[in-house]
Amino acid sequence: SQIFGVKNIGIFMGIGNESFASQITISTVSSRPLGISIADFNNDRILDFVIVNYSTYSISVVYGYASGRYSNPIIYFTDYNSFPVTLAIGDFNKGSYLDVAVALYVASAVPRYTIWKQQ
């Protein structure tokens, strides 16, 4: 079932003894996140994640830092009233960078976003 009052993503870091450290909370500001995927978008060998935001018609990318902290979310908007529900990550266009495909509840096409491009 969908939980429509969600405002946060919780992260639990493993500490190596079959347990986890206290939750790290990242606010999604009432965006109603429906899903999350993890990958190294900027090739720094630290995992980042992307969040599907149902009620704000967007996805958010959050970069991980070596310190165990995370960046503020960077938001990419889908079409108005598109209601993104899930996503997939891959190098869809063979451009050597990870792309994100977003499945939309109400739309005729699936937008694709290139998340990171090195200069």
PDB file of N, CA and C in Angstrom, residues 25-63:
ATOM      1  N   THR A  25      18.325  10.871   8.764  1.00  0.00           N
ATOM      2  CA  THR A  25      17.076  11.267   8.119  1.00  0.00           C
ATOM      3  C   THR A  25      17.336  12.372   7.108  1.00  0.00           C
ATOM      4  N   ILE A  26      16.814  12.192   5.907  1.00  0.00           N
ATOM      5  CA  ILE A  26      16.885  13.214   4.863  1.00  0.00           C
ATOM      6  C   ILE A  26      15.464  13.626   4.530  1.00  0.00           C
ATOM      7  N   SER A  27      15.187  14.915   4.663  1.00  0.00           N
ATOM      8  CA  SER A  27      13.844  15.429   4.409  1.00  0.00           C
ATOM      9  C   SER A  27      13.537  15.451   2.919  1.00  0.00           C
ATOM     10  N   THR A  28      12.319  15.046   2.584  1.00  0.00           N
ATOM     11  CA  THR A  28      11.844  15.147   1.203  1.00  0.00           C
ATOM     12  C   THR A  28      10.727  16.185   1.095  1.00  0.00           C
ATOM     13  N   VAL A  29      10.488  16.940   2.156  1.00  0.00           N
ATOM     14  CA  VAL A  29       9.558  18.062   2.196  1.00  0.00           C
ATOM     15  C   VAL A  29       8.195  17.697   1.603  1.00  0.00           C
ATOM     16  N   SER A  30       7.559  16.710   2.142  1.00  0.00           N
ATOM     17  CA  SER A  30       6.204  16.290   1.738  1.00  0.00           C
ATOM     18  C   SER A  30       6.086  15.894   0.274  1.00  0.00           C
ATOM     19  N   SER A  31       7.141  15.353  -0.307  1.00  0.00           N
ATOM     20  CA  SER A  31       7.090  14.976  -1.722  1.00  0.00           C
ATOM     21  C   SER A  31       6.472  13.602  -1.949  1.00  0.00           C
ATOM     22  N   ARG A  32       6.169  12.891  -0.879  1.00  0.00           N
ATOM     23  CA  ARG A  32       5.607  11.532  -0.950  1.00  0.00           C
ATOM     24  C   ARG A  32       6.513  10.589  -1.744  1.00  0.00           C
ATOM     25  N   PRO A  33       7.708  10.326  -1.236  1.00  0.00           N
ATOM     26  CA  PRO A  33       8.618   9.433  -1.951  1.00  0.00           C
ATOM     27  C   PRO A  33       8.049   8.024  -2.050  1.00  0.00           C
ATOM     28  N   LEU A  34       8.105   7.450  -3.245  1.00  0.00           N
ATOM     29  CA  LEU A  34       7.587   6.098  -3.466  1.00  0.00           C
ATOM     30  C   LEU A  34       8.682   5.068  -3.649  1.00  0.00           C
ATOM     31  N   GLY A  35       9.873   5.489  -4.010  1.00  0.00           N
ATOM     32  CA  GLY A  35      10.936   4.532  -4.255  1.00  0.00           C
ATOM     33  C   GLY A  35      12.294   5.182  -4.185  1.00  0.00           C
ATOM     34  N   ILE A  36      13.295   4.332  -4.052  1.00  0.00           N
ATOM     35  CA  ILE A  36      14.671   4.802  -3.963  1.00  0.00           C
ATOM     36  C   ILE A  36      15.570   3.785  -4.657  1.00  0.00           C
ATOM     37  N   SER A  37      16.579   4.269  -5.365  1.00  0.00           N
ATOM     38  CA  SER A  37      17.586   3.406  -5.988  1.00  0.00           C
ATOM     39  C   SER A  37      18.957   3.966  -5.672  1.00  0.00           C
ATOM     40  N   ILE A  38      19.937   3.081  -5.673  1.00  0.00           N
ATOM     41  CA  ILE A  38      21.285   3.458  -5.249  1.00  0.00           C
ATOM     42  C   ILE A  38      22.270   3.163  -6.372  1.00  0.00           C
ATOM     43  N   ALA A  39      23.201   4.104  -6.603  1.00  0.00           N
ATOM     44  CA  ALA A  39      24.265   3.935  -7.595  1.00  0.00           C
ATOM     45  C   ALA A  39      25.322   5.001  -7.323  1.00  0.00           C
ATOM     46  N   ASP A  40      26.466   4.878  -7.967  1.00  0.00           N
ATOM     47  CA  ASP A  40      27.516   5.892  -7.863  1.00  0.00           C
ATOM     48  C   ASP A  40      27.414   6.786  -9.097  1.00  0.00           C
ATOM     49  N   PHE A  41      26.606   7.831  -9.009  1.00  0.00           N
ATOM     50  CA  PHE A  41      26.337   8.685 -10.166  1.00  0.00           C
ATOM     51  C   PHE A  41      27.526   9.533 -10.583  1.00  0.00           C
ATOM     52  N   ASN A  42      28.368   9.953  -9.647  1.00  0.00           N
ATOM     53  CA  ASN A  42      29.459  10.865  -9.980  1.00  0.00           C
ATOM     54  C   ASN A  42      30.831  10.190  -9.964  1.00  0.00           C
ATOM     55  N   ASN A  43      30.865   8.866  -9.963  1.00  0.00           N
ATOM     56  CA  ASN A  43      32.107   8.092 -10.074  1.00  0.00           C
ATOM     57  C   ASN A  43      33.155   8.429  -9.024  1.00  0.00           C
ATOM     58  N   ASP A  44      32.717   8.720  -7.796  1.00  0.00           N
ATOM     59  CA  ASP A  44      33.666   8.985  -6.715  1.00  0.00           C
ATOM     60  C   ASP A  44      33.829   7.785  -5.784  1.00  0.00           C
ATOM     61  N   ARG A  45      33.241   6.646  -6.165  1.00  0.00           N
ATOM     62  CA  ARG A  45      33.295   5.390  -5.419  1.00  0.00           C
ATOM     63  C   ARG A  45      32.511   5.445  -4.107  1.00  0.00           C
ATOM     64  N   ILE A  46      31.608   6.412  -4.008  1.00  0.00           N
ATOM     65  CA  ILE A  46      30.718   6.539  -2.852  1.00  0.00           C
ATOM     66  C   ILE A  46      29.291   6.473  -3.386  1.00  0.00           C
ATOM     67  N   LEU A  47      28.463   5.661  -2.750  1.00  0.00           N
ATOM     68  CA  LEU A  47      27.102   5.478  -3.246  1.00  0.00           C
ATOM     69  C   LEU A  47      26.241   6.719  -3.054  1.00  0.00           C
ATOM     70  N   ASP A  48      25.463   7.015  -4.068  1.00  0.00           N
ATOM     71  CA  ASP A  48      24.499   8.105  -4.084  1.00  0.00           C
ATOM     72  C   ASP A  48      23.130   7.454  -4.242  1.00  0.00           C
ATOM     73  N   PHE A  49      22.065   8.236  -4.128  1.00  0.00           N
ATOM     74  CA  PHE A  49      20.757   7.647  -4.384  1.00  0.00           C
ATOM     75  C   PHE A  49      19.822   8.628  -5.048  1.00  0.00           C
ATOM     76  N   VAL A  50      18.808   8.070  -5.687  1.00  0.00           N
ATOM     77  CA  VAL A  50      17.791   8.858  -6.370  1.00  0.00           C
ATOM     78  C   VAL A  50      16.437   8.431  -5.819  1.00  0.00           C
ATOM     79  N   ILE A  51      15.573   9.409  -5.586  1.00  0.00           N
ATOM     80  CA  ILE A  51      14.277   9.191  -4.949  1.00  0.00           C
ATOM     81  C   ILE A  51      13.174   9.570  -5.930  1.00  0.00           C
ATOM     82  N   VAL A  52      12.134   8.756  -6.020  1.00  0.00           N
ATOM     83  CA  VAL A  52      10.946   9.059  -6.824  1.00  0.00           C
ATOM     84  C   VAL A  52       9.977   9.844  -5.944  1.00  0.00           C
ATOM     85  N   ASN A  53       9.609  11.054  -6.361  1.00  0.00           N
ATOM     86  CA  ASN A  53       8.723  11.935  -5.588  1.00  0.00           C
ATOM     87  C   ASN A  53       7.366  12.051  -6.280  1.00  0.00           C
ATOM     88  N   TYR A  54       6.409  11.317  -5.787  1.00  0.00           N
ATOM     89  CA  TYR A  54       5.089  11.215  -6.419  1.00  0.00           C
ATOM     90  C   TYR A  54       4.349  12.546  -6.475  1.00  0.00           C
ATOM     91  N   SER A  55       4.206  13.225  -5.353  1.00  0.00           N
ATOM     92  CA  SER A  55       3.321  14.399  -5.308  1.00  0.00           C
ATOM     93  C   SER A  55       3.947  15.682  -5.826  1.00  0.00           C
ATOM     94  N   THR A  56       5.271  15.701  -6.026  1.00  0.00           N
ATOM     95  CA  THR A  56       5.903  16.908  -6.567  1.00  0.00           C
ATOM     96  C   THR A  56       6.368  16.710  -8.009  1.00  0.00           C
ATOM     97  N   TYR A  57       5.950  15.596  -8.644  1.00  0.00           N
ATOM     98  CA  TYR A  57       6.271  15.323 -10.051  1.00  0.00           C
ATOM     99  C   TYR A  57       7.769  15.467 -10.310  1.00  0.00           C
ATOM    100  N   SER A  58       8.566  14.755  -9.516  1.00  0.00           N
ATOM    101  CA  SER A  58      10.009  14.942  -9.612  1.00  0.00           C
ATOM    102  C   SER A  58      10.770  13.708  -9.139  1.00  0.00           C
ATOM    103  N   ILE A  59      12.083  13.750  -9.393  1.00  0.00           N
ATOM    104  CA  ILE A  59      13.015  12.840  -8.756  1.00  0.00           C
ATOM    105  C   ILE A  59      14.047  13.703  -8.042  1.00  0.00           C
ATOM    106  N   SER A  60      14.634  13.181  -6.989  1.00  0.00           N
ATOM    107  CA  SER A  60      15.682  13.885  -6.256  1.00  0.00           C
ATOM    108  C   SER A  60      16.930  13.027  -6.243  1.00  0.00           C
ATOM    109  N   VAL A  61      18.069  13.644  -6.509  1.00  0.00           N
ATOM    110  CA  VAL A  61      19.356  12.960  -6.440  1.00  0.00           C
ATOM    111  C   VAL A  61      20.085  13.475  -5.209  1.00  0.00           C
ATOM    112  N   VAL A  62      20.607  12.544  -4.417  1.00  0.00           N
ATOM    113  CA  VAL A  62      21.345  12.890  -3.204  1.00  0.00           C
ATOM    114  C   VAL A  62      22.713  12.224  -3.311  1.00  0.00           C
ATOM    115  N   TYR A  63      23.777  13.032  -3.228  1.00  0.00           N
ATOM    116  CA  TYR A  63      25.139  12.521  -3.345  1.00  0.00           C
ATOM    117  C   TYR A  63      25.699  12.181  -1.972  1.00  0.00           C
TER     118      TYR A  63
END
